[in-house]
PDB file of C-alpha atoms in Angstrom:
ATOM      1  CA  UNK A   1     -10.112  17.840 -15.083  1.00 94.00           C
ATOM      2  CA  UNK A   2      -7.134  15.597 -15.690  1.00 97.00           C
ATOM      3  CA  UNK A   3      -3.635  16.314 -14.374  1.00 98.00           C
ATOM      4  CA  UNK A   4      -0.729  14.302 -15.710  1.00 98.00           C
ATOM      5  CA  UNK A   5       2.793  14.847 -14.437  1.00 98.00           C
ATOM      6  CA  UNK A   6       5.514  12.953 -16.304  1.00 98.00           C
ATOM      7  CA  UNK A   7       8.844  11.979 -14.777  1.00 98.00           C
ATOM      8  CA  UNK A   8      12.091  10.487 -16.038  1.00 98.00           C
ATOM      9  CA  UNK A   9      13.555   8.460 -13.176  1.00 98.00           C
ATOM     10  CA  UNK A  10      16.876   6.637 -13.177  1.00 97.00           C
ATOM     11  CA  UNK A  11      16.374   2.954 -12.399  1.00 94.00           C
ATOM     12  CA  UNK A  12      18.720   3.093  -9.397  1.00 96.00           C
ATOM     13  CA  UNK A  13      16.483   5.649  -7.609  1.00 97.00           C
ATOM     14  CA  UNK A  14      13.126   4.186  -8.671  1.00 97.00           C
ATOM     15  CA  UNK A  15      12.388   2.761  -5.211  1.00 98.00           C
ATOM     16  CA  UNK A  16      12.838   6.166  -3.558  1.00 98.00           C
ATOM     17  CA  UNK A  17      10.788   7.835  -6.295  1.00 98.00           C
ATOM     18  CA  UNK A  18       7.998   5.283  -5.861  1.00 98.00           C
ATOM     19  CA  UNK A  19       7.864   5.872  -2.108  1.00 98.00           C
ATOM     20  CA  UNK A  20       7.670   9.655  -2.588  1.00 98.00           C
ATOM     21  CA  UNK A  21       5.062   9.279  -5.339  1.00 98.00           C
ATOM     22  CA  UNK A  22       2.897   7.117  -3.052  1.00 98.00           C
ATOM     23  CA  UNK A  23       3.097   9.822  -0.358  1.00 98.00           C
ATOM     24  CA  UNK A  24       2.163  12.481  -2.919  1.00 98.00           C
ATOM     25  CA  UNK A  25      -0.780  10.435  -4.185  1.00 98.00           C
ATOM     26  CA  UNK A  26      -1.972   9.854  -0.609  1.00 98.00           C
ATOM     27  CA  UNK A  27      -1.837  13.587   0.148  1.00 98.00           C
ATOM     28  CA  UNK A  28      -3.683  14.509  -3.037  1.00 98.00           C
ATOM     29  CA  UNK A  29      -6.308  11.788  -2.488  1.00 98.00           C
ATOM     30  CA  UNK A  30      -7.220  13.323   0.875  1.00 98.00           C
ATOM     31  CA  UNK A  31      -8.236  16.633  -0.730  1.00 98.00           C
ATOM     32  CA  UNK A  32     -11.811  17.690  -1.532  1.00 98.00           C
ATOM     33  CA  UNK A  33     -12.550  17.403  -5.252  1.00 97.00           C
ATOM     34  CA  UNK A  34     -10.111  14.541  -5.864  1.00 98.00           C
ATOM     35  CA  UNK A  35     -11.783  11.833  -7.957  1.00 98.00           C
ATOM     36  CA  UNK A  36      -9.031   9.271  -8.648  1.00 98.00           C
ATOM     37  CA  UNK A  37      -5.349   8.881  -9.334  1.00 98.00           C
ATOM     38  CA  UNK A  38      -2.702   6.476 -10.538  1.00 98.00           C
ATOM     39  CA  UNK A  39       1.049   6.140 -10.565  1.00 98.00           C
ATOM     40  CA  UNK A  40       1.970   4.530 -13.876  1.00 98.00           C
ATOM     41  CA  UNK A  41       5.187   3.476 -15.575  1.00 98.00           C
ATOM     42  CA  UNK A  42       5.907   3.093 -19.290  1.00 97.00           C
ATOM     43  CA  UNK A  43       6.054  -0.495 -20.503  1.00 97.00           C
ATOM     44  CA  UNK A  44       8.673   0.293 -23.149  1.00 96.00           C
ATOM     45  CA  UNK A  45      11.067   2.257 -20.930  1.00 96.00           C
ATOM     46  CA  UNK A  46      10.977   1.794 -17.132  1.00 95.00           C
ATOM     47  CA  UNK A  47      12.558   5.218 -16.591  1.00 98.00           C
ATOM     48  CA  UNK A  48       9.356   6.969 -17.682  1.00 98.00           C
ATOM     49  CA  UNK A  49       6.636   7.423 -15.056  1.00 98.00           C
ATOM     50  CA  UNK A  50       3.452   9.490 -14.771  1.00 98.00           C
ATOM     51  CA  UNK A  51       1.335  10.563 -11.844  1.00 98.00           C
ATOM     52  CA  UNK A  52      -2.193  10.960 -13.211  1.00 98.00           C
ATOM     53  CA  UNK A  53      -4.999  12.460 -11.133  1.00 98.00           C
ATOM     54  CA  UNK A  54      -8.564  13.440 -11.927  1.00 97.00           C
ATOM     55  CA  UNK A  55     -10.377  16.321 -10.220  1.00 97.00           C
ATOM     56  CA  UNK A  56     -13.905  17.733 -10.092  1.00 95.00           C
ATOM     57  CA  UNK A  57     -12.671  21.090 -11.378  1.00 92.00           C
ATOM     58  CA  UNK A  58      -9.614  23.240 -11.871  1.00 91.00           C
ATOM     59  CA  UNK A  59     -10.546  25.085  -8.676  1.00 93.00           C
ATOM     60  CA  UNK A  60     -10.489  21.966  -6.519  1.00 96.00           C
ATOM     61  CA  UNK A  61      -7.091  21.027  -7.953  1.00 96.00           C
ATOM     62  CA  UNK A  62      -5.630  24.467  -7.345  1.00 95.00           C
ATOM     63  CA  UNK A  63      -6.987  24.535  -3.787  1.00 97.00           C
ATOM     64  CA  UNK A  64      -5.496  21.075  -3.187  1.00 98.00           C
ATOM     65  CA  UNK A  65      -2.051  22.405  -4.095  1.00 97.00           C
ATOM     66  CA  UNK A  66      -2.370  24.811  -1.165  1.00 97.00           C
ATOM     67  CA  UNK A  67      -3.110  22.108   1.420  1.00 97.00           C
ATOM     68  CA  UNK A  68      -0.326  21.676   3.987  1.00 97.00           C
ATOM     69  CA  UNK A  69       0.230  17.945   3.441  1.00 97.00           C
ATOM     70  CA  UNK A  70       0.240  18.446  -0.345  1.00 98.00           C
ATOM     71  CA  UNK A  71       2.843  21.209  -0.002  1.00 97.00           C
ATOM     72  CA  UNK A  72       4.995  18.861   2.064  1.00 97.00           C
ATOM     73  CA  UNK A  73       4.506  15.566   0.194  1.00 96.00           C
ATOM     74  CA  UNK A  74       3.373  16.306  -3.344  1.00 97.00           C
ATOM     75  CA  UNK A  75       4.635  19.718  -4.466  1.00 97.00           C
ATOM     76  CA  UNK A  76       8.361  18.846  -4.152  1.00 97.00           C
ATOM     77  CA  UNK A  77       7.786  15.725  -6.254  1.00 97.00           C
ATOM     78  CA  UNK A  78       5.656  17.576  -8.822  1.00 97.00           C
ATOM     79  CA  UNK A  79       8.446  20.147  -9.174  1.00 96.00           C
ATOM     80  CA  UNK A  80      10.650  17.329 -10.518  1.00 97.00           C
ATOM     81  CA  UNK A  81       8.233  16.486 -13.329  1.00 97.00           C
ATOM     82  CA  UNK A  82       8.962  17.204 -16.972  1.00 97.00           C
ATOM     83  CA  UNK A  83       8.412  20.920 -17.648  1.00 96.00           C
ATOM     84  CA  UNK A  84       5.328  20.828 -19.848  1.00 96.00           C
ATOM     85  CA  UNK A  85       1.597  21.546 -19.524  1.00 94.00           C
ATOM     86  CA  UNK A  86       0.051  19.108 -17.066  1.00 95.00           C
ATOM     87  CA  UNK A  87      -3.587  20.149 -16.496  1.00 94.00           C
ATOM     88  CA  UNK A  88      -6.192  19.271 -19.114  1.00 95.00           C
ATOM     89  CA  UNK A  89      -9.915  19.903 -19.336  1.00 92.00           C
ATOM     90  CA  UNK A  90     -12.158  17.175 -20.740  1.00 91.00           C
ATOM     91  CA  UNK A  91     -13.801  18.317 -23.977  1.00 93.00           C
ATOM     92  CA  UNK A  92     -15.260  14.965 -25.076  1.00 95.00           C
ATOM     93  CA  UNK A  93     -15.968  11.678 -23.306  1.00 93.00           C
ATOM     94  CA  UNK A  94     -17.358   8.286 -24.247  1.00 95.00           C
ATOM     95  CA  UNK A  95     -18.464   5.440 -21.977  1.00 94.00           C
ATOM     96  CA  UNK A  96     -17.767   1.852 -23.097  1.00 95.00           C
ATOM     97  CA  UNK A  97     -19.948   1.246 -26.131  1.00 96.00           C
ATOM     98  CA  UNK A  98     -21.393   4.755 -25.829  1.00 95.00           C
ATOM     99  CA  UNK A  99     -21.487   7.773 -28.042  1.00 96.00           C
ATOM    100  CA  UNK A 100     -19.097  10.688 -27.737  1.00 96.00           C
ATOM    101  CA  UNK A 101     -20.419  13.426 -25.460  1.00 96.00           C
ATOM    102  CA  UNK A 102     -18.977  16.874 -26.146  1.00 95.00           C
ATOM    103  CA  UNK A 103     -18.499  19.377 -23.306  1.00 91.00           C
ATOM    104  CA  UNK A 104     -18.034  23.124 -23.418  1.00 88.00           C
ATOM    105  CA  UNK A 105     -14.685  24.553 -22.405  1.00 87.00           C
ATOM    106  CA  UNK A 106     -14.393  26.182 -18.981  1.00 77.00           C
ATOM    107  CA  UNK A 107     -11.842  28.612 -20.367  1.00 73.00           C
ATOM    108  CA  UNK A 108     -12.848  32.224 -20.860  1.00 60.00           C
ATOM    109  CA  UNK A 109     -13.555  33.159 -24.462  1.00 61.00           C
ATOM    110  CA  UNK A 110     -11.825  36.544 -24.273  1.00 59.00           C
ATOM    111  CA  UNK A 111      -8.172  37.391 -24.792  1.00 58.00           C
ATOM    112  CA  UNK A 112      -7.663  37.923 -21.023  1.00 54.00           C
ATOM    113  CA  UNK A 113      -8.033  34.282 -19.981  1.00 47.00           C
TER     114      UNK A 113
END
């Protein structure tokens, strides 16, 4: 599962944002189910940042959000992200030079998802 939180950060507060984002990434990385993460910035506009993390499952991500250090370090930062969907399930993957591998959705098929 991929989580991408986008931020628009004024250049004059970028250093503070970066420090808080590093603390958030550290807290998330300590949680079970965390696979990898990155803090990235747009090449075309340095005000646009993203915190991208990958998780074993939606459950491990949701449990991570309840961890004390995540509540202290990451949740306040994540609350400042652009208000849009941020959690995505992988439905197809391809390794370098490999074929596309399709995965089934983890979402319930019924109307009461």
